[in-house]
């Protein structure tokens, strides 16, 4: 999985478990693509501190996933529903295809 997508999914599932400061720095650097220097300057901290915080957050989010497996389950369900949708489209089962599409949109 692409690193950005993986980080985004981990943050979507577990981001609320980070502190406000961690969320602020992580979203600025990882999700909004600010440079470490820009974030460091805005917050009045060193670039190294920002870098360390991002690494710590990545590690923390991955530890949550290693214990809870929510992202893994989400991706498995998504793949299964996509397969259902594909099979339904092949057999022209419009209702099944519509329902699976709705589920995929919610995921």
Tab-separated table of N, CA, C and O in Angstrom:
chain	number	residue	atom	x	y	z
A	1	UNK	N	0.853	-1.176	0.000
A	1	UNK	CA	0.000	0.000	0.000
A	1	UNK	C	0.902	1.243	0.000
A	1	UNK	O	1.923	1.277	0.664
A	2	UNK	N	0.504	2.243	-0.741
A	2	UNK	CA	1.259	3.473	-0.803
A	2	UNK	C	1.359	4.087	0.590
A	2	UNK	O	0.400	4.091	1.360
A	3	UNK	N	2.531	4.620	0.912
A	3	UNK	CA	2.787	5.129	2.263
A	3	UNK	C	1.800	6.232	2.662
A	3	UNK	O	1.302	6.247	3.774
A	4	UNK	N	1.509	7.152	1.741
A	4	UNK	CA	0.581	8.235	2.070
A	4	UNK	C	-0.805	7.693	2.392
A	4	UNK	O	-1.443	8.114	3.356
A	5	UNK	N	-1.273	6.739	1.586
A	5	UNK	CA	-2.597	6.155	1.812
A	5	UNK	C	-2.614	5.424	3.153
A	5	UNK	O	-3.568	5.545	3.922
A	6	UNK	N	-1.540	4.684	3.417
A	6	UNK	CA	-1.461	3.962	4.689
A	6	UNK	C	-1.491	4.923	5.872
A	6	UNK	O	-2.234	4.724	6.829
A	7	UNK	N	-0.708	5.988	5.790
A	7	UNK	CA	-0.682	6.982	6.875
A	7	UNK	C	-2.058	7.633	7.052
A	7	UNK	O	-2.496	7.862	8.163
A	8	UNK	N	-2.706	7.929	5.940
A	8	UNK	CA	-4.024	8.559	5.992
A	8	UNK	C	-5.044	7.640	6.659
A	8	UNK	O	-5.825	8.079	7.509
A	9	UNK	N	-5.037	6.371	6.266
A	9	UNK	CA	-5.963	5.420	6.882
A	9	UNK	C	-5.696	5.262	8.371
A	9	UNK	O	-6.627	5.261	9.182
A	10	UNK	N	-4.434	5.131	8.736
A	10	UNK	CA	-4.096	5.004	10.155
A	10	UNK	C	-4.558	6.231	10.925
A	10	UNK	O	-5.129	6.117	12.016
A	11	UNK	N	-4.351	7.411	10.347
A	11	UNK	CA	-4.782	8.640	11.023
A	11	UNK	C	-6.309	8.704	11.107
A	11	UNK	O	-6.856	9.111	12.135
A	12	UNK	N	-6.994	8.300	10.040
A	12	UNK	CA	-8.455	8.321	10.061
A	12	UNK	C	-9.014	7.438	11.173
A	12	UNK	O	-9.985	7.803	11.833
A	13	UNK	N	-8.404	6.290	11.370
A	13	UNK	CA	-8.904	5.352	12.372
A	13	UNK	C	-8.438	5.682	13.791
A	13	UNK	O	-9.195	5.497	14.734
A	14	UNK	N	-7.206	6.128	13.921
A	14	UNK	CA	-6.630	6.268	15.268
A	14	UNK	C	-6.181	7.685	15.626
A	14	UNK	O	-5.690	7.908	16.724
A	15	UNK	N	-6.355	8.630	14.744
A	15	UNK	CA	-5.876	9.993	14.973
A	15	UNK	C	-6.409	10.641	16.238
A	15	UNK	O	-5.702	11.390	16.906
A	16	UNK	N	-7.640	10.336	16.578
A	16	UNK	CA	-8.232	10.931	17.780
A	16	UNK	C	-7.555	10.454	19.062
A	16	UNK	O	-7.737	11.046	20.126
A	17	UNK	N	-6.763	9.404	18.965
A	17	UNK	CA	-6.057	8.898	20.139
A	17	UNK	C	-4.740	9.628	20.370
A	17	UNK	O	-4.105	9.442	21.410
A	18	UNK	N	-4.336	10.469	19.422
A	18	UNK	CA	-3.149	11.299	19.597
A	18	UNK	C	-3.521	12.545	20.393
A	18	UNK	O	-4.691	12.934	20.450
A	19	UNK	N	-2.524	13.188	20.967
A	19	UNK	CA	-2.780	14.446	21.675
A	19	UNK	C	-3.095	15.543	20.663
A	19	UNK	O	-2.806	15.400	19.462
A	20	UNK	N	-3.654	16.627	21.124
A	20	UNK	CA	-3.997	17.747	20.242
A	20	UNK	C	-2.746	18.255	19.513
A	20	UNK	O	-2.777	18.515	18.312
A	21	UNK	N	-1.656	18.382	20.232
A	21	UNK	CA	-0.396	18.862	19.642
A	21	UNK	C	0.108	17.876	18.578
A	21	UNK	O	0.544	18.287	17.509
A	22	UNK	N	0.044	16.595	18.884
A	22	UNK	CA	0.462	15.587	17.911
A	22	UNK	C	-0.402	15.652	16.664
A	22	UNK	O	0.108	15.599	15.542
A	23	UNK	N	-1.707	15.771	16.842
A	23	UNK	CA	-2.622	15.875	15.694
A	23	UNK	C	-2.306	17.105	14.852
A	23	UNK	O	-2.292	17.048	13.629
A	24	UNK	N	-2.059	18.210	15.525
A	24	UNK	CA	-1.764	19.462	14.827
A	24	UNK	C	-0.521	19.314	13.948
A	24	UNK	O	-0.543	19.661	12.762
A	25	UNK	N	0.544	18.796	14.512
A	25	UNK	CA	1.790	18.646	13.769
A	25	UNK	C	1.641	17.590	12.677
A	25	UNK	O	2.056	17.797	11.533
A	26	UNK	N	1.027	16.463	13.009
A	26	UNK	CA	0.889	15.373	12.045
A	26	UNK	C	0.043	15.797	10.848
A	26	UNK	O	0.411	15.529	9.704
A	27	UNK	N	-1.080	16.436	11.089
A	27	UNK	CA	-1.926	16.858	9.968
A	27	UNK	C	-1.219	17.899	9.109
A	27	UNK	O	-1.323	17.861	7.884
A	28	UNK	N	-0.491	18.806	9.730
A	28	UNK	CA	0.215	19.828	8.951
A	28	UNK	C	1.251	19.215	8.020
A	28	UNK	O	1.306	19.545	6.838
A	29	UNK	N	2.057	18.306	8.556
A	29	UNK	CA	3.158	17.740	7.764
A	29	UNK	C	2.675	16.639	6.830
A	29	UNK	O	2.962	16.648	5.631
A	30	UNK	N	1.935	15.683	7.350
A	30	UNK	CA	1.591	14.497	6.570
A	30	UNK	C	0.394	14.743	5.661
A	30	UNK	O	0.428	14.418	4.475
A	31	UNK	N	-0.666	15.324	6.182
A	31	UNK	CA	-1.892	15.456	5.403
A	31	UNK	C	-1.958	16.739	4.581
A	31	UNK	O	-2.529	16.758	3.497
A	32	UNK	N	-1.390	17.821	5.104
A	32	UNK	CA	-1.452	19.097	4.396
A	32	UNK	C	-0.160	19.428	3.656
A	32	UNK	O	-0.062	20.458	3.004
A	33	UNK	N	0.847	18.575	3.793
A	33	UNK	CA	2.106	18.660	3.054
A	33	UNK	C	2.924	19.926	3.327
A	33	UNK	O	3.604	20.441	2.450
A	34	UNK	N	2.852	20.440	4.555
A	34	UNK	CA	3.738	21.526	4.948
A	34	UNK	C	5.115	20.934	5.209
A	34	UNK	O	5.244	19.776	5.617
A	35	UNK	N	6.145	21.731	5.021
A	35	UNK	CA	7.492	21.242	5.292
A	35	UNK	C	7.742	21.246	6.798
A	35	UNK	O	7.070	21.954	7.558
A	36	UNK	N	8.724	20.464	7.202
A	36	UNK	CA	9.099	20.438	8.623
A	36	UNK	C	9.501	21.827	9.078
A	36	UNK	O	9.159	22.251	10.191
A	37	UNK	N	10.219	22.543	8.229
A	37	UNK	CA	10.676	23.890	8.568
A	37	UNK	C	9.505	24.858	8.762
A	37	UNK	O	9.513	25.677	9.680
A	38	UNK	N	8.510	24.768	7.891
A	38	UNK	CA	7.347	25.655	8.009
A	38	UNK	C	6.605	25.412	9.319
A	38	UNK	O	6.238	26.360	10.016
A	39	UNK	N	6.393	24.158	9.643
A	39	UNK	CA	5.679	23.826	10.879
A	39	UNK	C	6.502	24.238	12.089
A	39	UNK	O	5.965	24.812	13.041
A	40	UNK	N	7.792	23.984	12.048
A	40	UNK	CA	8.671	24.352	13.162
A	40	UNK	C	8.643	25.859	13.395
A	40	UNK	O	8.530	26.323	14.536
A	41	UNK	N	8.705	26.614	12.317
A	41	UNK	CA	8.680	28.069	12.441
A	41	UNK	C	7.350	28.562	13.005
A	41	UNK	O	7.316	29.412	13.891
A	42	UNK	N	6.241	28.020	12.504
A	42	UNK	CA	4.915	28.426	12.983
A	42	UNK	C	4.728	28.136	14.468
A	42	UNK	O	4.072	28.894	15.173
A	43	UNK	N	5.281	27.013	14.932
A	43	UNK	CA	5.078	26.597	16.319
A	43	UNK	C	6.208	27.030	17.249
A	43	UNK	O	6.124	26.812	18.462
A	44	UNK	N	7.251	27.604	16.688
A	44	UNK	CA	8.369	28.067	17.508
A	44	UNK	C	9.165	26.927	18.126
A	44	UNK	O	9.643	27.047	19.253
A	45	UNK	N	9.290	25.833	17.366
A	45	UNK	CA	10.084	24.695	17.832
A	45	UNK	C	11.095	24.340	16.751
A	45	UNK	O	11.057	24.896	15.652
A	46	UNK	N	11.993	23.423	17.063
A	46	UNK	CA	13.017	23.060	16.081
A	46	UNK	C	12.448	22.117	15.023
A	46	UNK	O	11.471	21.405	15.252
A	47	UNK	N	13.114	22.128	13.886
A	47	UNK	CA	12.756	21.224	12.799
A	47	UNK	C	12.906	19.781	13.251
A	47	UNK	O	12.100	18.918	12.912
A	48	UNK	N	13.942	19.525	14.037
A	48	UNK	CA	14.186	18.181	14.555
A	48	UNK	C	13.042	17.726	15.461
A	48	UNK	O	12.639	16.569	15.427
A	49	UNK	N	12.489	18.642	16.242
A	49	UNK	CA	11.353	18.298	17.105
A	49	UNK	C	10.142	17.883	16.279
A	49	UNK	O	9.431	16.940	16.642
A	50	UNK	N	9.912	18.580	15.195
A	50	UNK	CA	8.796	18.241	14.315
A	50	UNK	C	9.036	16.863	13.702
A	50	UNK	O	8.140	16.013	13.692
A	51	UNK	N	10.237	16.633	13.226
A	51	UNK	CA	10.589	15.340	12.632
A	51	UNK	C	10.387	14.211	13.644
A	51	UNK	O	9.795	13.173	13.326
A	52	UNK	N	10.874	14.408	14.863
A	52	UNK	CA	10.729	13.395	15.914
A	52	UNK	C	9.260	13.131	16.232
A	52	UNK	O	8.861	11.984	16.450
A	53	UNK	N	8.456	14.182	16.261
A	53	UNK	CA	7.030	14.044	16.555
A	53	UNK	C	6.334	13.218	15.466
A	53	UNK	O	5.514	12.354	15.777
A	54	UNK	N	6.671	13.469	14.211
A	54	UNK	CA	6.073	12.718	13.103
A	54	UNK	C	6.446	11.243	13.216
A	54	UNK	O	5.586	10.364	13.082
A	55	UNK	N	7.696	10.958	13.485
A	55	UNK	CA	8.137	9.566	13.635
A	55	UNK	C	7.434	8.885	14.807
A	55	UNK	O	6.992	7.750	14.717
A	56	UNK	N	7.307	9.602	15.914
A	56	UNK	CA	6.644	9.065	17.101
A	56	UNK	C	5.165	8.796	16.816
A	56	UNK	O	4.614	7.764	17.200
A	57	UNK	N	4.525	9.724	16.108
A	57	UNK	CA	3.109	9.546	15.752
A	57	UNK	C	2.938	8.348	14.813
A	57	UNK	O	2.013	7.552	14.999
A	58	UNK	N	3.802	8.237	13.809
A	58	UNK	CA	3.733	7.090	12.900
A	58	UNK	C	3.852	5.787	13.677
A	58	UNK	O	3.094	4.844	13.442
A	59	UNK	N	4.795	5.748	14.593
A	59	UNK	CA	5.008	4.544	15.400
A	59	UNK	C	3.793	4.252	16.284
A	59	UNK	O	3.326	3.113	16.361
A	60	UNK	N	3.250	5.282	16.898
A	60	UNK	CA	2.082	5.127	17.772
A	60	UNK	C	0.871	4.632	16.984
A	60	UNK	O	0.177	3.707	17.412
A	61	UNK	N	0.615	5.240	15.831
A	61	UNK	CA	-0.519	4.832	15.002
A	61	UNK	C	-0.360	3.387	14.532
A	61	UNK	O	-1.325	2.617	14.530
A	62	UNK	N	0.857	3.009	14.174
A	62	UNK	CA	1.101	1.636	13.740
A	62	UNK	C	0.925	0.657	14.896
A	62	UNK	O	0.408	-0.445	14.706
A	63	UNK	N	1.314	1.057	16.092
A	63	UNK	CA	1.123	0.198	17.265
A	63	UNK	C	-0.362	-0.036	17.537
A	63	UNK	O	-0.764	-1.160	17.871
A	64	UNK	N	-1.170	1.003	17.379
A	64	UNK	CA	-2.620	0.830	17.523
A	64	UNK	C	-3.144	-0.175	16.508
A	64	UNK	O	-3.938	-1.052	16.825
A	65	UNK	N	-2.684	-0.045	15.260
A	65	UNK	CA	-3.132	-0.955	14.210
A	65	UNK	C	-2.668	-2.378	14.500
A	65	UNK	O	-3.423	-3.333	14.293
A	66	UNK	N	-1.453	-2.529	14.983
A	66	UNK	CA	-0.935	-3.867	15.299
A	66	UNK	C	-1.771	-4.558	16.376
A	66	UNK	O	-1.900	-5.775	16.379
A	67	UNK	N	-2.342	-3.768	17.261
A	67	UNK	CA	-3.155	-4.337	18.341
A	67	UNK	C	-4.623	-4.504	17.957
A	67	UNK	O	-5.263	-5.481	18.346
A	68	UNK	N	-5.162	-3.558	17.216
A	68	UNK	CA	-6.603	-3.541	16.951
A	68	UNK	C	-6.995	-4.027	15.555
A	68	UNK	O	-8.133	-4.466	15.357
A	69	UNK	N	-6.143	-3.889	14.580
A	69	UNK	CA	-6.372	-4.362	13.210
A	69	UNK	C	-7.617	-3.755	12.551
A	69	UNK	O	-8.250	-4.405	11.716
A	70	UNK	N	-7.976	-2.536	12.892
A	70	UNK	CA	-9.169	-1.923	12.304
A	70	UNK	C	-8.987	-1.587	10.825
A	70	UNK	O	-9.906	-1.787	10.022
A	71	UNK	N	-7.823	-1.089	10.457
A	71	UNK	CA	-7.570	-0.757	9.053
A	71	UNK	C	-7.553	-2.030	8.219
A	71	UNK	O	-8.143	-2.083	7.136
A	72	UNK	N	-6.913	-3.062	8.727
A	72	UNK	CA	-6.867	-4.345	8.026
A	72	UNK	C	-8.275	-4.893	7.797
A	72	UNK	O	-8.616	-5.328	6.692
A	73	UNK	N	-9.105	-4.837	8.810
A	73	UNK	CA	-10.487	-5.313	8.679
A	73	UNK	C	-11.261	-4.477	7.669
A	73	UNK	O	-12.023	-5.005	6.854
A	74	UNK	N	-11.083	-3.174	7.758
A	74	UNK	CA	-11.742	-2.266	6.822
A	74	UNK	C	-11.376	-2.608	5.386
A	74	UNK	O	-12.248	-2.714	4.517
A	75	UNK	N	-10.088	-2.799	5.118
A	75	UNK	CA	-9.638	-3.107	3.762
A	75	UNK	C	-10.160	-4.462	3.292
A	75	UNK	O	-10.519	-4.620	2.116
A	76	UNK	N	-10.228	-5.428	4.186
A	76	UNK	CA	-10.770	-6.742	3.825
A	76	UNK	C	-12.250	-6.654	3.478
A	76	UNK	O	-12.695	-7.234	2.484
A	77	UNK	N	-13.012	-5.948	4.283
A	77	UNK	CA	-14.446	-5.772	4.002
A	77	UNK	C	-14.632	-5.053	2.683
A	77	UNK	O	-15.485	-5.421	1.866
A	78	UNK	N	-13.825	-4.046	2.457
A	78	UNK	CA	-13.923	-3.290	1.208
A	78	UNK	C	-13.663	-4.186	0.003
A	78	UNK	O	-14.386	-4.134	-0.997
A	79	UNK	N	-12.630	-5.025	0.076
A	79	UNK	CA	-12.329	-5.951	-1.022
A	79	UNK	C	-13.477	-6.937	-1.247
A	79	UNK	O	-13.855	-7.222	-2.387
A	80	UNK	N	-14.046	-7.433	-0.171
A	80	UNK	CA	-15.149	-8.380	-0.290
A	80	UNK	C	-16.368	-7.739	-0.933
A	80	UNK	O	-17.030	-8.340	-1.786
A	81	UNK	N	-16.690	-6.523	-0.527
A	81	UNK	CA	-17.847	-5.837	-1.103
A	81	UNK	C	-17.584	-5.513	-2.575
A	81	UNK	O	-18.491	-5.623	-3.408
A	82	UNK	N	-16.354	-5.164	-2.908
A	82	UNK	CA	-16.039	-4.915	-4.319
A	82	UNK	C	-16.216	-6.188	-5.143
A	82	UNK	O	-16.709	-6.138	-6.265
A	83	UNK	N	-15.850	-7.311	-4.577
A	83	UNK	CA	-16.038	-8.590	-5.275
A	83	UNK	C	-17.526	-8.896	-5.446
A	83	UNK	O	-17.965	-9.325	-6.509
A	84	UNK	N	-18.313	-8.650	-4.396
A	84	UNK	CA	-19.770	-8.836	-4.484
A	84	UNK	C	-20.332	-7.969	-5.603
A	84	UNK	O	-21.133	-8.424	-6.421
A	85	UNK	N	-19.894	-6.715	-5.623
A	85	UNK	CA	-20.387	-5.792	-6.653
A	85	UNK	C	-20.020	-6.285	-8.048
A	85	UNK	O	-20.843	-6.268	-8.967
A	86	UNK	N	-18.803	-6.755	-8.194
A	86	UNK	CA	-18.350	-7.260	-9.489
A	86	UNK	C	-19.179	-8.464	-9.928
A	86	UNK	O	-19.625	-8.542	-11.078
A	87	UNK	N	-19.398	-9.387	-9.017
A	87	UNK	CA	-20.207	-10.570	-9.330
A	87	UNK	C	-21.647	-10.188	-9.638
A	87	UNK	O	-22.275	-10.753	-10.536
A	88	UNK	N	-22.171	-9.228	-8.913
A	88	UNK	CA	-23.552	-8.792	-9.132
A	88	UNK	C	-23.707	-8.132	-10.494
A	88	UNK	O	-24.708	-8.349	-11.188
A	89	UNK	N	-22.707	-7.347	-10.888
A	89	UNK	CA	-22.780	-6.697	-12.192
A	89	UNK	C	-22.723	-7.718	-13.319
A	89	UNK	O	-23.394	-7.565	-14.330
A	90	UNK	N	-21.938	-8.778	-13.122
A	90	UNK	CA	-21.831	-9.818	-14.145
A	90	UNK	C	-23.151	-10.554	-14.327
A	90	UNK	O	-23.502	-10.952	-15.431
A	91	UNK	N	-23.874	-10.757	-13.228
A	91	UNK	CA	-25.137	-11.493	-13.331
A	91	UNK	C	-26.333	-10.555	-13.452
A	91	UNK	O	-27.466	-10.989	-13.343
A	92	UNK	N	-26.067	-9.280	-13.630
A	92	UNK	CA	-27.108	-8.267	-13.809
A	92	UNK	C	-28.041	-8.159	-12.605
A	92	UNK	O	-29.227	-7.898	-12.751
A	93	UNK	N	-27.508	-8.378	-11.436
A	93	UNK	CA	-28.301	-8.230	-10.220
A	93	UNK	C	-28.157	-6.779	-9.750
A	93	UNK	O	-27.332	-6.451	-8.905
A	94	UNK	N	-28.973	-5.930	-10.292
A	94	UNK	CA	-28.871	-4.487	-10.050
A	94	UNK	C	-29.037	-4.118	-8.582
A	94	UNK	O	-28.358	-3.217	-8.077
A	95	UNK	N	-29.937	-4.786	-7.894
A	95	UNK	CA	-30.157	-4.467	-6.483
A	95	UNK	C	-28.920	-4.748	-5.644
A	95	UNK	O	-28.541	-3.950	-4.787
A	96	UNK	N	-28.279	-5.877	-5.893
A	96	UNK	CA	-27.067	-6.224	-5.143
A	96	UNK	C	-25.958	-5.226	-5.464
A	96	UNK	O	-25.241	-4.775	-4.567
A	97	UNK	N	-25.833	-4.884	-6.698
A	97	UNK	CA	-24.815	-3.913	-7.101
A	97	UNK	C	-25.057	-2.564	-6.435
A	97	UNK	O	-24.128	-1.913	-5.966
A	98	UNK	N	-26.310	-2.147	-6.362
A	98	UNK	CA	-26.643	-0.862	-5.743
A	98	UNK	C	-26.327	-0.871	-4.249
A	98	UNK	O	-25.752	0.083	-3.718
A	99	UNK	N	-26.691	-1.944	-3.575
A	99	UNK	CA	-26.434	-2.049	-2.139
A	99	UNK	C	-24.931	-2.076	-1.862
A	99	UNK	O	-24.441	-1.387	-0.969
A	100	UNK	N	-24.198	-2.852	-2.639
A	100	UNK	CA	-22.757	-2.914	-2.422
A	100	UNK	C	-22.106	-1.565	-2.703
A	100	UNK	O	-21.168	-1.166	-2.022
A	101	UNK	N	-22.618	-0.829	-3.677
A	101	UNK	CA	-22.103	0.514	-3.946
A	101	UNK	C	-22.328	1.449	-2.768
A	101	UNK	O	-21.461	2.234	-2.400
A	102	UNK	N	-23.501	1.359	-2.165
A	102	UNK	CA	-23.801	2.166	-0.998
A	102	UNK	C	-22.850	1.838	0.148
A	102	UNK	O	-22.350	2.742	0.822
A	103	UNK	N	-22.604	0.560	0.366
A	103	UNK	CA	-21.690	0.142	1.440
A	103	UNK	C	-20.284	0.679	1.167
A	103	UNK	O	-19.625	1.208	2.064
A	104	UNK	N	-19.820	0.564	-0.071
A	104	UNK	CA	-18.489	1.052	-0.417
A	104	UNK	C	-18.370	2.552	-0.204
A	104	UNK	O	-17.328	3.043	0.242
A	105	UNK	N	-19.407	3.307	-0.510
A	105	UNK	CA	-19.371	4.738	-0.294
A	105	UNK	C	-19.262	5.077	1.180
A	105	UNK	O	-18.583	6.034	1.565
A	106	UNK	N	-19.917	4.293	2.027
A	106	UNK	CA	-19.864	4.527	3.465
A	106	UNK	C	-18.506	4.177	4.042
A	106	UNK	O	-18.076	4.767	5.019
A	107	UNK	N	-17.833	3.194	3.449
A	107	UNK	CA	-16.504	2.816	3.918
A	107	UNK	C	-15.515	3.847	3.495
A	107	UNK	O	-14.583	4.163	4.070
